[in-house]
Coordinates of C-alpha atoms in Angstrom, one line a residue:
X1 CA 126.4 104.1 193.4
X2 CA 128.7 106.8 194.6
X3 CA 127.4 109.9 196.4
X4 CA 129.0 113.2 197.2
X5 CA 128.8 116.0 199.8
X6 CA 128.5 119.6 198.8
X7 CA 132.2 120.2 199.4
X8 CA 133.1 117.1 197.3
X9 CA 130.8 118.4 194.5
X10 CA 132.6 121.7 194.5
X11 CA 136.0 120.0 194.3
X12 CA 135.0 117.5 191.6
X13 CA 133.2 120.0 189.3
X14 CA 134.6 123.4 190.1
X15 CA 131.1 124.8 190.7
X16 CA 130.5 126.8 193.8
X17 CA 127.5 126.1 196.2
X18 CA 125.7 129.3 195.2
X19 CA 125.6 128.2 191.5
X20 CA 124.5 124.7 192.5
X21 CA 121.6 126.2 194.5
X22 CA 120.7 128.3 191.5
X23 CA 120.7 125.2 189.2
X24 CA 118.4 123.5 191.6
X25 CA 116.0 126.5 191.5
X26 CA 116.0 126.4 187.7
X27 CA 115.2 122.7 187.6
X28 CA 118.6 121.5 186.2
X29 CA 119.2 119.5 189.4
X30 CA 116.6 117.6 191.5
X31 CA 115.6 118.9 194.8
X32 CA 116.6 117.1 198.0
X33 CA 114.4 116.7 201.1
X34 CA 116.8 117.7 203.9
X35 CA 120.0 119.5 203.5
X36 CA 122.9 119.8 205.9
X37 CA 126.6 119.3 206.3
X38 CA 126.2 115.5 206.1
X39 CA 123.8 115.5 203.2
X40 CA 125.1 113.4 200.3
X41 CA 124.0 114.0 196.8
X42 CA 123.7 111.3 194.1
X43 CA 126.0 110.9 191.1
X44 CA 123.4 112.6 189.0
X45 CA 124.4 115.9 190.5
X46 CA 128.0 115.4 189.6
X47 CA 127.2 114.2 186.0
X48 CA 124.9 117.1 185.2
X49 CA 127.3 119.7 186.6
X50 CA 130.1 118.4 184.6
X51 CA 127.8 118.2 181.5
X52 CA 127.1 121.9 181.8
X53 CA 130.8 122.6 182.0
X54 CA 131.4 120.5 178.9
X55 CA 128.7 122.5 177.1
X56 CA 130.3 125.8 178.1
X57 CA 133.7 124.6 176.9
X58 CA 132.2 123.6 173.6
X59 CA 130.6 127.0 173.2
X60 CA 134.0 128.7 173.8
X61 CA 135.7 126.5 171.3
X62 CA 133.0 127.2 168.7
X63 CA 131.7 123.6 168.4
X64 CA 128.2 124.6 169.3
X65 CA 126.2 127.8 169.4
X66 CA 125.1 129.5 172.7
X67 CA 122.9 127.1 174.8
X68 CA 120.7 128.6 177.5
X69 CA 119.9 126.8 180.8
X70 CA 116.3 126.3 179.4
X71 CA 117.8 124.3 176.5
X72 CA 120.0 122.3 178.8
X73 CA 117.0 121.5 181.0
X74 CA 115.3 120.1 177.9
X75 CA 118.4 118.0 177.1
X76 CA 118.2 116.5 180.6
X77 CA 114.6 115.6 180.0
X78 CA 115.1 113.8 176.7
X79 CA 118.7 112.3 177.0
X80 CA 119.2 109.2 179.1
X81 CA 121.4 109.7 182.3
X82 CA 123.9 107.1 181.0
X83 CA 124.6 109.3 178.0
X84 CA 124.9 112.4 180.2
X85 CA 127.4 110.6 182.4
X86 CA 129.5 109.6 179.3
X87 CA 129.6 113.2 178.1
X88 CA 130.5 114.4 181.6
X89 CA 133.4 112.0 181.8
X90 CA 134.7 113.2 178.4
X91 CA 134.0 109.9 176.5
X92 CA 131.5 111.6 174.2
X93 CA 132.0 115.1 172.7
X94 CA 129.3 117.7 172.8
X95 CA 127.7 118.2 169.4
X96 CA 124.9 120.5 168.1
X97 CA 122.6 117.6 167.6
X98 CA 123.0 116.7 171.3
X99 CA 122.2 120.1 172.8
X100 CA 119.8 121.5 170.3
X101 CA 116.3 120.5 169.0
X102 CA 116.0 119.6 165.3
X103 CA 114.4 122.9 164.4
X104 CA 117.3 124.9 165.8
X105 CA 120.1 122.5 165.5
X106 CA 121.9 124.4 162.8
X107 CA 122.4 128.2 163.0
X108 CA 125.1 129.8 161.0
X109 CA 127.1 132.9 162.1
X110 CA 125.5 134.9 159.3
X111 CA 122.0 134.2 160.8
X112 CA 123.2 135.3 164.2
X113 CA 124.6 138.5 162.8
X114 CA 121.4 139.2 160.9
X115 CA 119.4 138.7 164.1
X116 CA 121.6 141.1 166.0
X117 CA 121.5 143.7 163.1
X118 CA 117.7 143.5 163.0
X119 CA 117.4 144.0 166.8
X120 CA 119.9 146.9 166.6
X121 CA 118.0 148.6 163.8
X122 CA 114.7 148.2 165.7
X123 CA 116.2 149.9 168.7
X124 CA 117.5 152.7 166.5
X125 CA 114.0 153.3 165.1
X126 CA 112.6 153.5 168.6
X127 CA 115.2 156.1 169.5
X128 CA 115.0 158.1 166.3
X129 CA 112.5 160.7 167.6
X130 CA 115.2 162.0 170.0
X131 CA 117.7 162.7 167.2
X132 CA 118.6 166.4 166.6
X133 CA 117.0 169.5 168.1
X134 CA 113.4 170.3 167.2
X135 CA 112.4 173.2 165.0
X136 CA 111.9 176.7 166.5
X137 CA 108.1 176.7 165.8
X138 CA 107.6 173.2 167.3
X139 CA 105.8 172.8 170.6
X140 CA 107.9 172.8 173.8
X141 CA 109.3 169.4 174.7
X142 CA 110.2 168.2 178.2
X143 CA 112.8 165.4 178.3
X144 CA 112.6 163.1 181.3
X145 CA 115.2 160.8 182.9
X146 CA 115.6 157.5 181.0
X147 CA 113.8 154.5 182.6
X148 CA 116.0 152.1 184.4
X149 CA 114.2 149.0 182.9
X150 CA 113.4 149.6 179.2
X151 CA 113.1 147.5 176.0
X152 CA 114.7 149.1 172.8
X153 CA 113.1 147.8 169.8
X154 CA 109.7 147.1 171.3
X155 CA 106.8 149.5 170.6
X156 CA 104.8 150.5 173.6
X157 CA 101.2 151.5 173.7
X158 CA 101.9 155.0 175.1
X159 CA 104.8 157.2 176.0
X160 CA 107.3 155.8 178.5
X161 CA 109.3 157.6 181.1
X162 CA 112.3 159.1 179.5
X163 CA 110.5 159.8 176.1
X164 CA 110.1 163.3 174.9
X165 CA 106.4 164.3 175.4
X166 CA 104.8 167.2 173.5
X167 CA 102.7 169.6 175.5
X168 CA 99.8 170.8 173.4
X169 CA 98.6 174.2 174.6
X170 CA 96.0 174.7 171.9
X171 CA 92.3 174.1 172.2
X172 CA 91.1 170.6 172.3
X173 CA 88.7 171.3 169.4
X174 CA 88.0 174.0 166.8
X175 CA 84.6 175.8 166.4
X176 CA 83.0 175.1 163.1
X177 CA 81.3 178.1 161.3
X178 CA 77.5 178.0 161.8
X179 CA 74.8 178.7 159.1
X180 CA 74.5 182.3 157.9
X181 CA 72.1 184.5 159.8
X182 CA 68.8 185.2 158.0
X183 CA 68.4 188.8 156.9
X184 CA 65.6 190.7 158.6
X185 CA 62.5 191.7 156.6
X186 CA 62.1 195.4 155.9
X187 CA 59.4 197.4 157.7
X188 CA 56.1 197.3 156.1
X189 CA 55.2 201.0 156.7
X190 CA 56.4 203.8 158.9
X191 CA 58.0 203.7 162.2
X192 CA 56.8 201.3 164.8
X193 CA 56.9 201.1 168.6
X194 CA 58.6 197.8 168.4
X195 CA 62.3 197.9 168.7
X196 CA 64.3 196.9 165.6
X197 CA 65.8 193.5 165.7
X198 CA 69.3 193.2 167.1
X199 CA 70.6 192.2 163.7
X200 CA 69.8 195.6 162.3
X201 CA 72.1 197.3 164.7
X202 CA 75.3 198.5 163.1
X203 CA 77.9 195.8 163.4
X204 CA 81.5 196.6 164.2
X205 CA 84.0 193.8 163.9
X206 CA 86.0 193.3 167.1
X207 CA 89.7 194.2 166.7
X208 CA 91.8 191.1 166.2
X209 CA 94.3 190.4 168.9
X210 CA 97.8 190.0 167.8
X211 CA 99.7 187.1 169.2
X212 CA 102.6 188.3 171.4
X213 CA 105.9 188.4 169.6
X214 CA 108.3 185.7 170.8
X215 CA 111.9 186.6 171.3
X216 CA 114.0 184.4 169.0
X217 CA 117.4 185.3 170.4
X218 CA 117.3 182.4 172.9
X219 CA 114.7 179.8 171.7
X220 CA 112.8 178.3 174.7
X221 CA 113.3 174.9 173.2
X222 CA 116.9 174.9 174.2
X223 CA 116.2 175.9 177.8
X224 CA 116.1 172.3 179.0
X225 CA 119.3 171.0 177.3
X226 CA 121.3 171.2 180.5
X227 CA 118.9 168.7 182.0
X228 CA 119.8 166.2 179.3
X229 CA 123.5 166.8 180.0
X230 CA 122.9 166.1 183.7
X231 CA 121.0 163.0 182.9
X232 CA 123.8 161.8 180.6
X233 CA 126.3 162.3 183.4
X234 CA 124.1 160.3 185.7
X235 CA 123.9 157.5 183.2
X236 CA 127.7 157.4 182.8
X237 CA 128.1 157.2 186.6
X238 CA 125.6 154.4 186.7
X239 CA 127.4 152.5 183.9
X240 CA 130.7 152.9 185.8
X241 CA 129.1 151.6 189.0
X242 CA 127.6 148.5 187.1
X243 CA 130.9 147.8 185.4
X244 CA 132.7 147.9 188.8
X245 CA 130.1 145.6 190.2
X246 CA 130.5 143.2 187.3
X247 CA 134.3 143.1 187.9
X248 CA 133.8 142.4 191.6
X249 CA 131.4 139.5 190.9
X250 CA 133.8 138.0 188.3
X251 CA 136.7 138.3 190.7
X252 CA 134.8 136.7 193.6
X253 CA 133.7 133.8 191.4
X254 CA 137.2 133.1 190.1
X255 CA 138.5 133.1 193.7
X256 CA 135.8 130.8 194.9
X257 CA 136.0 128.5 191.8
X258 CA 139.3 128.7 189.9
X259 CA 137.8 126.6 187.1
X260 CA 135.4 129.4 186.2
X261 CA 138.4 131.4 185.0
X262 CA 138.1 129.6 181.7
X263 CA 134.3 130.5 181.4
X264 CA 133.6 133.6 179.4
X265 CA 130.3 135.3 178.9
X266 CA 129.6 137.1 175.6
X267 CA 127.7 140.4 175.8
X268 CA 126.4 141.7 172.4
X269 CA 126.2 145.4 172.7
X270 CA 125.8 146.0 168.9
X271 CA 126.5 144.1 165.7
X272 CA 130.0 145.7 165.7
X273 CA 130.8 145.7 169.5
X274 CA 131.0 142.6 171.7
X275 CA 132.2 142.4 175.3
X276 CA 133.5 139.3 177.1
X277 CA 133.4 138.9 180.9
X278 CA 135.1 136.1 182.8
X279 CA 133.5 134.0 185.5
X280 CA 129.9 135.3 185.1
X281 CA 127.1 132.9 185.9
X282 CA 123.5 132.7 184.8
X283 CA 122.4 134.4 188.1
X284 CA 124.1 137.5 187.0
X285 CA 122.0 137.9 183.9
X286 CA 120.2 141.0 185.3
X287 CA 123.5 142.8 185.9
X288 CA 124.8 141.9 182.5
X289 CA 121.7 143.1 180.8
X290 CA 121.8 146.4 182.7
X291 CA 125.4 147.0 181.6
X292 CA 124.5 146.2 178.0
X293 CA 121.6 148.7 177.9
X294 CA 123.6 151.4 179.6
X295 CA 126.4 151.1 177.1
X296 CA 123.9 151.3 174.2
X297 CA 122.5 154.5 175.7
X298 CA 126.0 156.0 176.0
X299 CA 126.9 155.0 172.5
X300 CA 123.7 156.5 171.1
X301 CA 124.3 159.7 173.0
X302 CA 127.7 160.1 171.4
X303 CA 126.5 159.7 167.8

């Protein structure tokens, strides 16, 4: 049974050591007891790494839908190693039945577009309270900076950082009118030493206070708009920084592993906007998701 060193695995499969270590962490490859320069890995490592590459190639050619690492791990659990080796050597093609479970084996492009459209509309509904300026008689709003890690389309139990929060300056409750006061009985005869009840004293209604007139030339609701502009500029700078980071990661991966030049990652920003990045691995999923969310915020701000 042949075995391979780490350098030989890189040369045979085109996968760099960092990605191999990540696959071990995700359970796609078995763990080894001791690792070093002279550590040799079984042929199972080589077959599984090539199998993953074959699956990615099939995705780019449109033969199968997107397959996550979790799904590939399930394939390794139910498919015999001999069949994995034959696929790795190119003797068997990658098919939807091979990499998908029966319940999700067939998924048409229309179904995928419908799922993306539903997700996009859910995020639009979540952002709809921020559309347009509020009315002049509405309570004062204070926009905050958008949260760095947020989920569009999911309803939270309370306001999140970045949402517009209304400050209610009115009373927490209103006083209900009490029962009418009973009228005092008239005096039976003549004056008396007893003082008359307080209710008989002449009543004079207190003057009603007028609410101070508000100047409408410059509505106070617009006084915080420059802060939104400043936050928008900060978001655009953060997006530019993340895109530059994504380019640096892709350039380094392609330099370390020339074969990753043919691997593209699909980033669905909206049902009508899709980005593709070359040489991006599963370990960069956090950076890719941050770029996707930042682009959605910038697009929404320009609508």
